[in-house]
JSON list of C-alpha atoms in Angstrom, two decimals:
[
{"chain": "A", "resi": 1, "resn": "GLY", "atom": "CA", "xyz": [92.83, 106.25, 75.68]},
{"chain": "A", "resi": 2, "resn": "GLN", "atom": "CA", "xyz": [92.11, 102.63, 75.71]},
{"chain": "A", "resi": 3, "resn": "GLY", "atom": "CA", "xyz": [95.02, 101.75, 75.51]},
{"chain": "A", "resi": 4, "resn": "SER", "atom": "CA", "xyz": [97.13, 104.09, 78.01]},
{"chain": "A", "resi": 5, "resn": "ARG", "atom": "CA", "xyz": [93.95, 102.27, 80.62]},
{"chain": "A", "resi": 6, "resn": "ARG", "atom": "CA", "xyz": [95.05, 99.20, 79.36]},
{"chain": "A", "resi": 7, "resn": "HIS", "atom": "CA", "xyz": [98.65, 99.64, 79.64]},
{"chain": "A", "resi": 8, "resn": "GLU", "atom": "CA", "xyz": [97.71, 100.70, 84.07]},
{"chain": "A", "resi": 9, "resn": "VAL", "atom": "CA", "xyz": [95.42, 97.47, 84.24]},
{"chain": "A", "resi": 10, "resn": "ALA", "atom": "CA", "xyz": [99.21, 96.07, 83.09]},
{"chain": "A", "resi": 11, "resn": "ALA", "atom": "CA", "xyz": [101.44, 97.91, 85.45]},
{"chain": "A", "resi": 12, "resn": "LEU", "atom": "CA", "xyz": [98.28, 96.97, 87.91]},
{"chain": "A", "resi": 13, "resn": "ARG", "atom": "CA", "xyz": [98.40, 93.37, 88.17]},
{"chain": "A", "resi": 14, "resn": "CYS", "atom": "CA", "xyz": [102.08, 93.17, 87.90]},
{"chain": "A", "resi": 15, "resn": "ALA", "atom": "CA", "xyz": [102.21, 94.97, 91.39]},
{"chain": "A", "resi": 16, "resn": "THR", "atom": "CA", "xyz": [99.81, 93.14, 91.28]},
{"chain": "A", "resi": 17, "resn": "GLU", "atom": "CA", "xyz": [101.24, 89.71, 90.85]},
{"chain": "A", "resi": 18, "resn": "ARG", "atom": "CA", "xyz": [105.20, 91.00, 92.60]},
{"chain": "A", "resi": 19, "resn": "ALA", "atom": "CA", "xyz": [102.59, 92.23, 96.23]},
{"chain": "A", "resi": 20, "resn": "THR", "atom": "CA", "xyz": [101.05, 88.75, 96.80]},
{"chain": "A", "resi": 21, "resn": "CYS", "atom": "CA", "xyz": [104.47, 86.99, 96.20]},
{"chain": "A", "resi": 22, "resn": "GLU", "atom": "CA", "xyz": [105.85, 89.74, 98.61]},
{"chain": "A", "resi": 23, "resn": "GLY", "atom": "CA", "xyz": [103.31, 90.71, 100.84]},
{"chain": "A", "resi": 24, "resn": "ARG", "atom": "CA", "xyz": [103.24, 94.95, 99.94]},
{"chain": "A", "resi": 25, "resn": "LEU", "atom": "CA", "xyz": [100.88, 95.84, 99.43]},
{"chain": "A", "resi": 26, "resn": "PHE", "atom": "CA", "xyz": [101.91, 99.24, 98.74]},
{"chain": "A", "resi": 27, "resn": "LEU", "atom": "CA", "xyz": [102.98, 98.56, 95.29]},
{"chain": "A", "resi": 28, "resn": "ILE", "atom": "CA", "xyz": [99.60, 97.84, 95.31]},
{"chain": "A", "resi": 29, "resn": "LEU", "atom": "CA", "xyz": [98.58, 101.04, 96.04]},
{"chain": "A", "resi": 30, "resn": "LEU", "atom": "CA", "xyz": [100.67, 102.73, 93.71]},
{"chain": "A", "resi": 31, "resn": "ALA", "atom": "CA", "xyz": [99.51, 101.01, 91.00]},
{"chain": "A", "resi": 32, "resn": "LEU", "atom": "CA", "xyz": [95.81, 102.41, 91.81]},
{"chain": "A", "resi": 33, "resn": "ILE", "atom": "CA", "xyz": [97.00, 106.05, 91.73]},
{"chain": "A", "resi": 34, "resn": "TRP", "atom": "CA", "xyz": [99.94, 104.65, 89.17]},
{"chain": "A", "resi": 35, "resn": "ASN", "atom": "CA", "xyz": [99.86, 107.71, 85.86]},
{"chain": "A", "resi": 36, "resn": "ASP", "atom": "CA", "xyz": [101.27, 108.65, 83.24]},
{"chain": "A", "resi": 37, "resn": "SER", "atom": "CA", "xyz": [102.58, 111.60, 84.33]},
{"chain": "A", "resi": 38, "resn": "MET", "atom": "CA", "xyz": [104.15, 110.95, 87.55]},
{"chain": "A", "resi": 39, "resn": "ALA", "atom": "CA", "xyz": [106.63, 110.32, 85.14]},
{"chain": "A", "resi": 40, "resn": "GLN", "atom": "CA", "xyz": [106.50, 113.49, 83.19]},
{"chain": "A", "resi": 41, "resn": "SER", "atom": "CA", "xyz": [106.92, 115.99, 85.81]},
{"chain": "A", "resi": 42, "resn": "ALA", "atom": "CA", "xyz": [109.00, 115.62, 88.62]},
{"chain": "A", "resi": 43, "resn": "SER", "atom": "CA", "xyz": [109.27, 119.51, 89.52]},
{"chain": "A", "resi": 44, "resn": "SER", "atom": "CA", "xyz": [105.66, 119.26, 89.97]},
{"chain": "A", "resi": 45, "resn": "PRO", "atom": "CA", "xyz": [104.32, 115.93, 91.65]},
{"chain": "A", "resi": 46, "resn": "GLU", "atom": "CA", "xyz": [101.01, 114.51, 92.18]},
{"chain": "A", "resi": 47, "resn": "ALA", "atom": "CA", "xyz": [99.39, 113.91, 95.02]},
{"chain": "A", "resi": 48, "resn": "ILE", "atom": "CA", "xyz": [97.70, 112.63, 97.82]},
{"chain": "A", "resi": 49, "resn": "ILE", "atom": "CA", "xyz": [95.83, 113.25, 100.70]},
{"chain": "A", "resi": 50, "resn": "LEU", "atom": "CA", "xyz": [95.60, 110.88, 103.56]},
{"chain": "A", "resi": 51, "resn": "LEU", "atom": "CA", "xyz": [92.85, 110.29, 106.14]},
{"chain": "A", "resi": 52, "resn": "HIS", "atom": "CA", "xyz": [93.50, 108.16, 109.05]},
{"chain": "A", "resi": 53, "resn": "GLY", "atom": "CA", "xyz": [90.36, 105.71, 110.39]},
{"chain": "A", "resi": 54, "resn": "PHE", "atom": "CA", "xyz": [87.78, 105.74, 113.43]},
{"chain": "A", "resi": 55, "resn": "GLY", "atom": "CA", "xyz": [89.76, 106.42, 116.99]},
{"chain": "A", "resi": 56, "resn": "GLY", "atom": "CA", "xyz": [93.26, 107.33, 114.91]},
{"chain": "A", "resi": 57, "resn": "HIS", "atom": "CA", "xyz": [95.17, 110.00, 114.79]},
{"chain": "A", "resi": 58, "resn": "PRO", "atom": "CA", "xyz": [97.66, 111.01, 111.83]},
{"chain": "A", "resi": 59, "resn": "VAL", "atom": "CA", "xyz": [100.96, 109.42, 114.04]},
{"chain": "A", "resi": 60, "resn": "GLN", "atom": "CA", "xyz": [99.22, 106.32, 112.67]},
{"chain": "A", "resi": 61, "resn": "THR", "atom": "CA", "xyz": [99.35, 107.48, 108.73]},
{"chain": "A", "resi": 62, "resn": "ALA", "atom": "CA", "xyz": [103.01, 108.93, 109.41]},
{"chain": "A", "resi": 63, "resn": "LEU", "atom": "CA", "xyz": [104.37, 105.79, 108.65]},
{"chain": "A", "resi": 64, "resn": "LEU", "atom": "CA", "xyz": [102.41, 105.59, 104.99]},
{"chain": "A", "resi": 65, "resn": "ALA", "atom": "CA", "xyz": [102.67, 109.06, 103.96]},
{"chain": "A", "resi": 66, "resn": "ARG", "atom": "CA", "xyz": [106.60, 108.53, 104.65]},
{"chain": "A", "resi": 67, "resn": "ARG", "atom": "CA", "xyz": [106.62, 106.03, 102.25]},
{"chain": "A", "resi": 68, "resn": "LEU", "atom": "CA", "xyz": [104.85, 108.06, 99.12]},
{"chain": "A", "resi": 69, "resn": "ARG", "atom": "CA", "xyz": [106.26, 111.36, 100.05]},
{"chain": "A", "resi": 70, "resn": "ARG", "atom": "CA", "xyz": [109.94, 109.04, 98.92]},
{"chain": "A", "resi": 71, "resn": "ALA", "atom": "CA", "xyz": [107.43, 107.49, 95.48]},
{"chain": "A", "resi": 72, "resn": "GLY", "atom": "CA", "xyz": [107.70, 111.30, 94.75]},
{"chain": "A", "resi": 73, "resn": "PHE", "atom": "CA", "xyz": [103.70, 112.45, 96.38]},
{"chain": "A", "resi": 74, "resn": "ALA", "atom": "CA", "xyz": [103.11, 115.50, 97.56]},
{"chain": "A", "resi": 75, "resn": "VAL", "atom": "CA", "xyz": [100.92, 114.41, 100.74]},
{"chain": "A", "resi": 76, "resn": "CYS", "atom": "CA", "xyz": [98.67, 115.74, 103.25]},
{"chain": "A", "resi": 77, "resn": "ASN", "atom": "CA", "xyz": [98.23, 113.25, 106.32]},
{"chain": "A", "resi": 78, "resn": "ILE", "atom": "CA", "xyz": [94.85, 114.92, 108.07]},
{"chain": "A", "resi": 79, "resn": "GLY", "atom": "CA", "xyz": [93.56, 114.07, 111.73]},
{"chain": "A", "resi": 80, "resn": "TYR", "atom": "CA", "xyz": [89.86, 114.14, 113.14]},
{"chain": "A", "resi": 81, "resn": "PRO", "atom": "CA", "xyz": [88.45, 113.45, 115.55]},
{"chain": "A", "resi": 82, "resn": "SER", "atom": "CA", "xyz": [86.35, 110.80, 114.11]},
{"chain": "A", "resi": 83, "resn": "TRP", "atom": "CA", "xyz": [84.62, 109.90, 118.01]},
{"chain": "A", "resi": 84, "resn": "ARG", "atom": "CA", "xyz": [83.43, 113.49, 118.81]},
{"chain": "A", "resi": 85, "resn": "TRP", "atom": "CA", "xyz": [82.28, 114.90, 115.83]},
{"chain": "A", "resi": 86, "resn": "PRO", "atom": "CA", "xyz": [79.18, 113.75, 113.02]},
{"chain": "A", "resi": 87, "resn": "ILE", "atom": "CA", "xyz": [80.29, 113.21, 110.10]},
{"chain": "A", "resi": 88, "resn": "ASP", "atom": "CA", "xyz": [79.00, 116.15, 108.58]},
{"chain": "A", "resi": 89, "resn": "ARG", "atom": "CA", "xyz": [81.42, 118.39, 110.99]},
{"chain": "A", "resi": 90, "resn": "ILE", "atom": "CA", "xyz": [83.79, 116.17, 109.48]},
{"chain": "A", "resi": 91, "resn": "VAL", "atom": "CA", "xyz": [83.25, 116.58, 106.16]},
{"chain": "A", "resi": 92, "resn": "GLU", "atom": "CA", "xyz": [84.00, 120.54, 106.96]},
{"chain": "A", "resi": 93, "resn": "HIS", "atom": "CA", "xyz": [87.19, 120.23, 109.08]},
{"chain": "A", "resi": 94, "resn": "VAL", "atom": "CA", "xyz": [88.80, 118.04, 106.62]},
{"chain": "A", "resi": 95, "resn": "HIS", "atom": "CA", "xyz": [88.35, 120.28, 103.56]},
{"chain": "A", "resi": 96, "resn": "SER", "atom": "CA", "xyz": [89.07, 123.60, 105.42]},
{"chain": "A", "resi": 97, "resn": "ARG", "atom": "CA", "xyz": [92.48, 121.29, 105.48]},
{"chain": "A", "resi": 98, "resn": "ILE", "atom": "CA", "xyz": [92.09, 120.20, 101.44]},
{"chain": "A", "resi": 99, "resn": "ALA", "atom": "CA", "xyz": [91.20, 122.99, 100.25]},
{"chain": "A", "resi": 100, "resn": "PRO", "atom": "CA", "xyz": [94.28, 125.11, 100.41]},
{"chain": "A", "resi": 101, "resn": "PHE", "atom": "CA", "xyz": [96.62, 122.12, 100.02]},
{"chain": "A", "resi": 102, "resn": "ALA", "atom": "CA", "xyz": [94.61, 121.27, 96.40]},
{"chain": "A", "resi": 103, "resn": "LYS", "atom": "CA", "xyz": [94.56, 124.67, 95.12]},
{"chain": "A", "resi": 104, "resn": "ALA", "atom": "CA", "xyz": [98.35, 124.81, 95.23]},
{"chain": "A", "resi": 105, "resn": "GLN", "atom": "CA", "xyz": [99.54, 121.57, 93.45]},
{"chain": "A", "resi": 106, "resn": "VAL", "atom": "CA", "xyz": [99.50, 121.71, 89.46]},
{"chain": "A", "resi": 107, "resn": "GLY", "atom": "CA", "xyz": [98.45, 118.29, 89.19]},
{"chain": "A", "resi": 108, "resn": "PRO", "atom": "CA", "xyz": [95.91, 115.84, 90.44]},
{"chain": "A", "resi": 109, "resn": "VAL", "atom": "CA", "xyz": [95.67, 115.12, 94.08]},
{"chain": "A", "resi": 110, "resn": "HIS", "atom": "CA", "xyz": [94.63, 111.42, 94.46]},
{"chain": "A", "resi": 111, "resn": "CYS", "atom": "CA", "xyz": [93.09, 110.83, 97.94]},
{"chain": "A", "resi": 112, "resn": "VAL", "atom": "CA", "xyz": [93.38, 107.76, 100.45]},
{"chain": "A", "resi": 113, "resn": "GLY", "atom": "CA", "xyz": [91.42, 106.67, 103.19]},
{"chain": "A", "resi": 114, "resn": "HIS", "atom": "CA", "xyz": [91.99, 103.95, 105.35]},
{"chain": "A", "resi": 115, "resn": "SER", "atom": "CA", "xyz": [88.68, 101.88, 107.19]},
{"chain": "A", "resi": 116, "resn": "MET", "atom": "CA", "xyz": [86.95, 105.00, 107.89]},
{"chain": "A", "resi": 117, "resn": "GLY", "atom": "CA", "xyz": [88.70, 107.31, 106.80]},
{"chain": "A", "resi": 118, "resn": "GLY", "atom": "CA", "xyz": [87.39, 105.91, 103.57]},
{"chain": "A", "resi": 119, "resn": "LEU", "atom": "CA", "xyz": [83.69, 107.49, 104.52]},
{"chain": "A", "resi": 120, "resn": "VAL", "atom": "CA", "xyz": [84.51, 110.90, 105.00]},
{"chain": "A", "resi": 121, "resn": "LEU", "atom": "CA", "xyz": [86.03, 110.82, 101.78]},
{"chain": "A", "resi": 122, "resn": "ARG", "atom": "CA", "xyz": [83.27, 109.86, 100.09]},
{"chain": "A", "resi": 123, "resn": "ALA", "atom": "CA", "xyz": [80.77, 112.37, 101.94]},
{"chain": "A", "resi": 124, "resn": "TYR", "atom": "CA", "xyz": [83.36, 114.82, 101.22]},
{"chain": "A", "resi": 125, "resn": "LEU", "atom": "CA", "xyz": [83.72, 114.33, 97.17]},
{"chain": "A", "resi": 126, "resn": "ALA", "atom": "CA", "xyz": [80.09, 114.45, 97.69]},
{"chain": "A", "resi": 127, "resn": "ARG", "atom": "CA", "xyz": [80.48, 118.18, 99.19]},
{"chain": "A", "resi": 128, "resn": "HIS", "atom": "CA", "xyz": [82.97, 119.99, 97.73]},
{"chain": "A", "resi": 129, "resn": "ARG", "atom": "CA", "xyz": [85.17, 118.22, 94.75]},
{"chain": "A", "resi": 130, "resn": "PRO", "atom": "CA", "xyz": [88.01, 119.44, 93.97]},
{"chain": "A", "resi": 131, "resn": "PRO", "atom": "CA", "xyz": [88.11, 120.82, 90.48]},
{"chain": "A", "resi": 132, "resn": "ASN", "atom": "CA", "xyz": [91.69, 118.03, 89.58]},
{"chain": "A", "resi": 133, "resn": "LEU", "atom": "CA", "xyz": [90.94, 114.84, 91.49]},
{"chain": "A", "resi": 134, "resn": "GLY", "atom": "CA", "xyz": [92.96, 112.25, 90.46]},
{"chain": "A", "resi": 135, "resn": "ARG", "atom": "CA", "xyz": [91.85, 108.61, 92.50]},
{"chain": "A", "resi": 136, "resn": "VAL", "atom": "CA", "xyz": [90.34, 107.64, 95.63]},
{"chain": "A", "resi": 137, "resn": "VAL", "atom": "CA", "xyz": [91.52, 104.95, 97.36]},
{"chain": "A", "resi": 138, "resn": "MET", "atom": "CA", "xyz": [89.99, 102.68, 100.49]},
{"chain": "A", "resi": 139, "resn": "LEU", "atom": "CA", "xyz": [91.67, 100.64, 102.62]},
{"chain": "A", "resi": 140, "resn": "GLY", "atom": "CA", "xyz": [89.80, 98.33, 104.42]},
{"chain": "A", "resi": 141, "resn": "THR", "atom": "CA", "xyz": [86.17, 101.00, 104.69]},
{"chain": "A", "resi": 142, "resn": "PRO", "atom": "CA", "xyz": [83.30, 99.83, 105.84]},
{"chain": "A", "resi": 143, "resn": "ASN", "atom": "CA", "xyz": [80.91, 100.98, 103.12]},
{"chain": "A", "resi": 144, "resn": "GLY", "atom": "CA", "xyz": [78.12, 98.56, 103.71]},
{"chain": "A", "resi": 145, "resn": "GLY", "atom": "CA", "xyz": [79.62, 98.76, 107.34]},
{"chain": "A", "resi": 146, "resn": "SER", "atom": "CA", "xyz": [80.72, 96.86, 110.28]},
{"chain": "A", "resi": 147, "resn": "GLU", "atom": "CA", "xyz": [79.95, 93.71, 111.77]},
{"chain": "A", "resi": 148, "resn": "ILE", "atom": "CA", "xyz": [81.39, 94.82, 114.88]},
{"chain": "A", "resi": 149, "resn": "ALA", "atom": "CA", "xyz": [79.77, 98.17, 115.39]},
{"chain": "A", "resi": 150, "resn": "ASP", "atom": "CA", "xyz": [75.76, 96.25, 114.44]},
{"chain": "A", "resi": 151, "resn": "LEU", "atom": "CA", "xyz": [77.41, 93.65, 117.35]},
{"chain": "A", "resi": 152, "resn": "LEU", "atom": "CA", "xyz": [77.92, 97.16, 120.07]},
{"chain": "A", "resi": 153, "resn": "TYR", "atom": "CA", "xyz": [74.91, 98.07, 118.94]},
{"chain": "A", "resi": 154, "resn": "ARG", "atom": "CA", "xyz": [73.02, 95.04, 120.17]},
{"chain": "A", "resi": 155, "resn": "LEU", "atom": "CA", "xyz": [74.72, 94.97, 123.97]},
{"chain": "A", "resi": 156, "resn": "ARG", "atom": "CA", "xyz": [74.51, 98.69, 124.42]},
{"chain": "A", "resi": 157, "resn": "LEU", "atom": "CA", "xyz": [78.03, 99.56, 124.08]},
{"chain": "A", "resi": 158, "resn": "HIS", "atom": "CA", "xyz": [77.63, 101.73, 120.80]},
{"chain": "A", "resi": 159, "resn": "GLY", "atom": "CA", "xyz": [77.78, 105.00, 122.69]},
{"chain": "A", "resi": 160, "resn": "PRO", "atom": "CA", "xyz": [81.09, 104.88, 125.03]},
{"chain": "A", "resi": 161, "resn": "ILE", "atom": "CA", "xyz": [82.59, 102.80, 122.00]},
{"chain": "A", "resi": 162, "resn": "LEU", "atom": "CA", "xyz": [81.41, 104.72, 118.72]},
{"chain": "A", "resi": 163, "resn": "HIS", "atom": "CA", "xyz": [79.61, 106.97, 119.61]},
{"chain": "A", "resi": 164, "resn": "ARG", "atom": "CA", "xyz": [79.42, 109.98, 117.26]},
{"chain": "A", "resi": 165, "resn": "ALA", "atom": "CA", "xyz": [80.29, 107.32, 115.35]},
{"chain": "A", "resi": 166, "resn": "GLY", "atom": "CA", "xyz": [77.66, 104.91, 115.35]},
{"chain": "A", "resi": 167, "resn": "ASP", "atom": "CA", "xyz": [76.06, 106.33, 112.56]},
{"chain": "A", "resi": 168, "resn": "ALA", "atom": "CA", "xyz": [78.31, 105.46, 109.75]},
{"chain": "A", "resi": 169, "resn": "LEU", "atom": "CA", "xyz": [79.90, 102.83, 110.66]},
{"chain": "A", "resi": 170, "resn": "ARG", "atom": "CA", "xyz": [76.83, 100.20, 111.31]},
{"chain": "A", "resi": 171, "resn": "THR", "atom": "CA", "xyz": [75.32, 97.73, 108.27]},
{"chain": "A", "resi": 172, "resn": "ARG", "atom": "CA", "xyz": [72.26, 99.64, 109.32]},
{"chain": "A", "resi": 173, "resn": "ARG", "atom": "CA", "xyz": [72.24, 103.63, 108.19]},
{"chain": "A", "resi": 174, "resn": "GLN", "atom": "CA", "xyz": [69.69, 105.93, 107.80]},
{"chain": "A", "resi": 175, "resn": "ALA", "atom": "CA", "xyz": [69.00, 107.08, 104.48]},
{"chain": "A", "resi": 176, "resn": "THR", "atom": "CA", "xyz": [70.17, 110.17, 105.49]},
{"chain": "A", "resi": 177, "resn": "VAL", "atom": "CA", "xyz": [73.93, 109.35, 106.79]},
{"chain": "A", "resi": 178, "resn": "GLU", "atom": "CA", "xyz": [74.35, 107.18, 103.83]},
{"chain": "A", "resi": 179, "resn": "HIS", "atom": "CA", "xyz": [72.94, 109.72, 100.87]},
{"chain": "A", "resi": 180, "resn": "ALA", "atom": "CA", "xyz": [75.41, 111.70, 102.71]},
{"chain": "A", "resi": 181, "resn": "PHE", "atom": "CA", "xyz": [78.17, 109.48, 100.69]},
{"chain": "A", "resi": 182, "resn": "GLY", "atom": "CA", "xyz": [77.01, 109.97, 97.65]},
{"chain": "A", "resi": 183, "resn": "THR", "atom": "CA", "xyz": [77.20, 107.96, 94.70]},
{"chain": "A", "resi": 184, "resn": "VAL", "atom": "CA", "xyz": [80.81, 106.60, 93.21]},
{"chain": "A", "resi": 185, "resn": "ASP", "atom": "CA", "xyz": [81.10, 108.81, 89.90]},
{"chain": "A", "resi": 186, "resn": "TYR", "atom": "CA", "xyz": [85.39, 109.13, 90.24]},
{"chain": "A", "resi": 187, "resn": "PRO", "atom": "CA", "xyz": [88.11, 106.48, 89.78]},
{"chain": "A", "resi": 188, "resn": "LEU", "atom": "CA", "xyz": [88.08, 104.02, 93.05]},
{"chain": "A", "resi": 189, "resn": "GLY", "atom": "CA", "xyz": [90.13, 101.58, 93.77]},
{"chain": "A", "resi": 190, "resn": "ILE", "atom": "CA", "xyz": [89.11, 99.36, 96.58]},
{"chain": "A", "resi": 191, "resn": "ILE", "atom": "CA", "xyz": [92.07, 96.96, 98.59]},
{"chain": "A", "resi": 192, "resn": "ALA", "atom": "CA", "xyz": [90.36, 94.72, 101.07]},
{"chain": "A", "resi": 193, "resn": "GLY", "atom": "CA", "xyz": [92.21, 92.71, 104.15]},
{"chain": "A", "resi": 194, "resn": "ASP", "atom": "CA", "xyz": [90.68, 88.66, 105.00]},
{"chain": "A", "resi": 195, "resn": "ARG", "atom": "CA", "xyz": [94.22, 87.60, 108.23]},
{"chain": "A", "resi": 196, "resn": "PRO", "atom": "CA", "xyz": [92.08, 89.41, 110.95]},
{"chain": "A", "resi": 197, "resn": "MET", "atom": "CA", "xyz": [95.10, 88.85, 113.52]},
{"chain": "A", "resi": 198, "resn": "GLN", "atom": "CA", "xyz": [92.63, 87.13, 115.55]},
{"chain": "A", "resi": 199, "resn": "ALA", "atom": "CA", "xyz": [91.02, 84.42, 113.92]},
{"chain": "A", "resi": 200, "resn": "TRP", "atom": "CA", "xyz": [88.78, 83.11, 116.37]},
{"chain": "A", "resi": 201, "resn": "LEU", "atom": "CA", "xyz": [87.32, 86.32, 117.06]},
{"chain": "A", "resi": 202, "resn": "PRO", "atom": "CA", "xyz": [86.06, 87.85, 114.59]},
{"chain": "A", "resi": 203, "resn": "GLY", "atom": "CA", "xyz": [85.32, 84.17, 113.60]},
{"chain": "A", "resi": 204, "resn": "LEU", "atom": "CA", "xyz": [82.30, 84.93, 116.81]},
{"chain": "A", "resi": 205, "resn": "VAL", "atom": "CA", "xyz": [80.60, 87.87, 114.30]},
{"chain": "A", "resi": 206, "resn": "PHE", "atom": "CA", "xyz": [81.88, 87.52, 110.71]},
{"chain": "A", "resi": 207, "resn": "ARG", "atom": "CA", "xyz": [79.95, 85.10, 108.66]},
{"chain": "A", "resi": 208, "resn": "ALA", "atom": "CA", "xyz": [82.17, 85.32, 105.84]},
{"chain": "A", "resi": 209, "resn": "ALA", "atom": "CA", "xyz": [86.07, 87.33, 104.68]},
{"chain": "A", "resi": 210, "resn": "ASN", "atom": "CA", "xyz": [86.70, 89.77, 106.59]},
{"chain": "A", "resi": 211, "resn": "ASP", "atom": "CA", "xyz": [90.21, 91.28, 107.60]},
{"chain": "A", "resi": 212, "resn": "GLY", "atom": "CA", "xyz": [88.92, 91.63, 111.87]},
{"chain": "A", "resi": 213, "resn": "LYS", "atom": "CA", "xyz": [86.99, 95.26, 111.36]},
{"chain": "A", "resi": 214, "resn": "VAL", "atom": "CA", "xyz": [84.98, 94.75, 108.12]},
{"chain": "A", "resi": 215, "resn": "SER", "atom": "CA", "xyz": [84.59, 91.98, 105.96]},
{"chain": "A", "resi": 216, "resn": "VAL", "atom": "CA", "xyz": [85.74, 91.66, 102.69]},
{"chain": "A", "resi": 217, "resn": "ALA", "atom": "CA", "xyz": [81.01, 92.09, 101.35]},
{"chain": "A", "resi": 218, "resn": "ALA", "atom": "CA", "xyz": [81.71, 95.31, 102.58]},
{"chain": "A", "resi": 219, "resn": "THR", "atom": "CA", "xyz": [84.15, 96.75, 101.54]},
{"chain": "A", "resi": 220, "resn": "HIS", "atom": "CA", "xyz": [82.77, 96.53, 97.95]},
{"chain": "A", "resi": 221, "resn": "LEU", "atom": "CA", "xyz": [81.32, 100.15, 96.87]},
{"chain": "A", "resi": 222, "resn": "ALA", "atom": "CA", "xyz": [78.39, 100.29, 93.59]},
{"chain": "A", "resi": 223, "resn": "GLY", "atom": "CA", "xyz": [80.47, 102.65, 90.94]},
{"chain": "A", "resi": 224, "resn": "GLN", "atom": "CA", "xyz": [83.76, 100.90, 91.83]},
{"chain": "A", "resi": 225, "resn": "ALA", "atom": "CA", "xyz": [87.10, 100.56, 88.79]},
{"chain": "A", "resi": 226, "resn": "ASP", "atom": "CA", "xyz": [89.13, 97.63, 90.95]},
{"chain": "A", "resi": 227, "resn": "HIS", "atom": "CA", "xyz": [88.46, 96.23, 93.94]},
{"chain": "A", "resi": 228, "resn": "LEU", "atom": "CA", "xyz": [91.43, 93.53, 94.69]},
{"chain": "A", "resi": 229, "resn": "THR", "atom": "CA", "xyz": [91.79, 91.85, 98.38]},
{"chain": "A", "resi": 230, "resn": "LEU", "atom": "CA", "xyz": [94.43, 90.67, 100.20]},
{"chain": "A", "resi": 231, "resn": "PRO", "atom": "CA", "xyz": [96.16, 88.49, 102.90]},
{"chain": "A", "resi": 232, "resn": "VAL", "atom": "CA", "xyz": [96.31, 91.32, 105.22]},
{"chain": "A", "resi": 233, "resn": "ALA", "atom": "CA", "xyz": [95.30, 92.25, 108.83]},
{"chain": "A", "resi": 234, "resn": "HIS", "atom": "CA", "xyz": [92.59, 95.41, 109.00]},
{"chain": "A", "resi": 235, "resn": "THR", "atom": "CA", "xyz": [94.76, 97.49, 111.68]},
{"chain": "A", "resi": 236, "resn": "ALA", "atom": "CA", "xyz": [98.03, 96.88, 109.84]},
{"chain": "A", "resi": 237, "resn": "MET", "atom": "CA", "xyz": [96.90, 97.96, 106.60]},
{"chain": "A", "resi": 238, "resn": "ILE", "atom": "CA", "xyz": [98.44, 100.95, 107.03]},
{"chain": "A", "resi": 239, "resn": "TYR", "atom": "CA", "xyz": [101.68, 99.17, 108.08]},
{"chain": "A", "resi": 240, "resn": "THR", "atom": "CA", "xyz": [101.92, 96.74, 105.54]},
{"chain": "A", "resi": 241, "resn": "ARG", "atom": "CA", "xyz": [104.39, 97.31, 103.41]}
]
């Protein structure tokens, strides 16, 4: 109800203020997926599906997974070959992991995707949404594409560097690719960064606030419920406390 939503917004605002002061992105992540049922049943914790970004590996999201488990969540940290496989094949791969995990959960299953992992989640939810889906959180996801990917296309380096992921990461996507991501009709919170590690280099590519790989503007998505921008770099998001 409205009272519950106001309580959730208040919790999010409180976490945001603390994160702004302490740089604790993890607190905001918890606030975005926070639910009253967490306190109702410790024996059946809520669950989280965690996806890394382009060129990543579950080892990179292992620290975040460990923190989420300590916070009381059951976590499924999934890897996928982002460079070699097209998005539709990746979706079927993660589905083979998510389906049995989600089925085994009593409570809601939330989803967290870093960078390209958020795009994979969008395509996955468009095809195989779990009936017990909770909330979705994206960290630095290039929903509108990345100017870095566009630069690689202009330099004709997209093949060796991006390979099959290029179609999903560029700003001017084909209609079929955009259609595969579906529309957002689920609770979605997005965290963007605006502090690239090497400010001068992204400054040659971006014309607005960015995290070094994705502009803040490109992280926005129609249907989002919450959007926050923090002073953090793209890759550092999954490590920042």
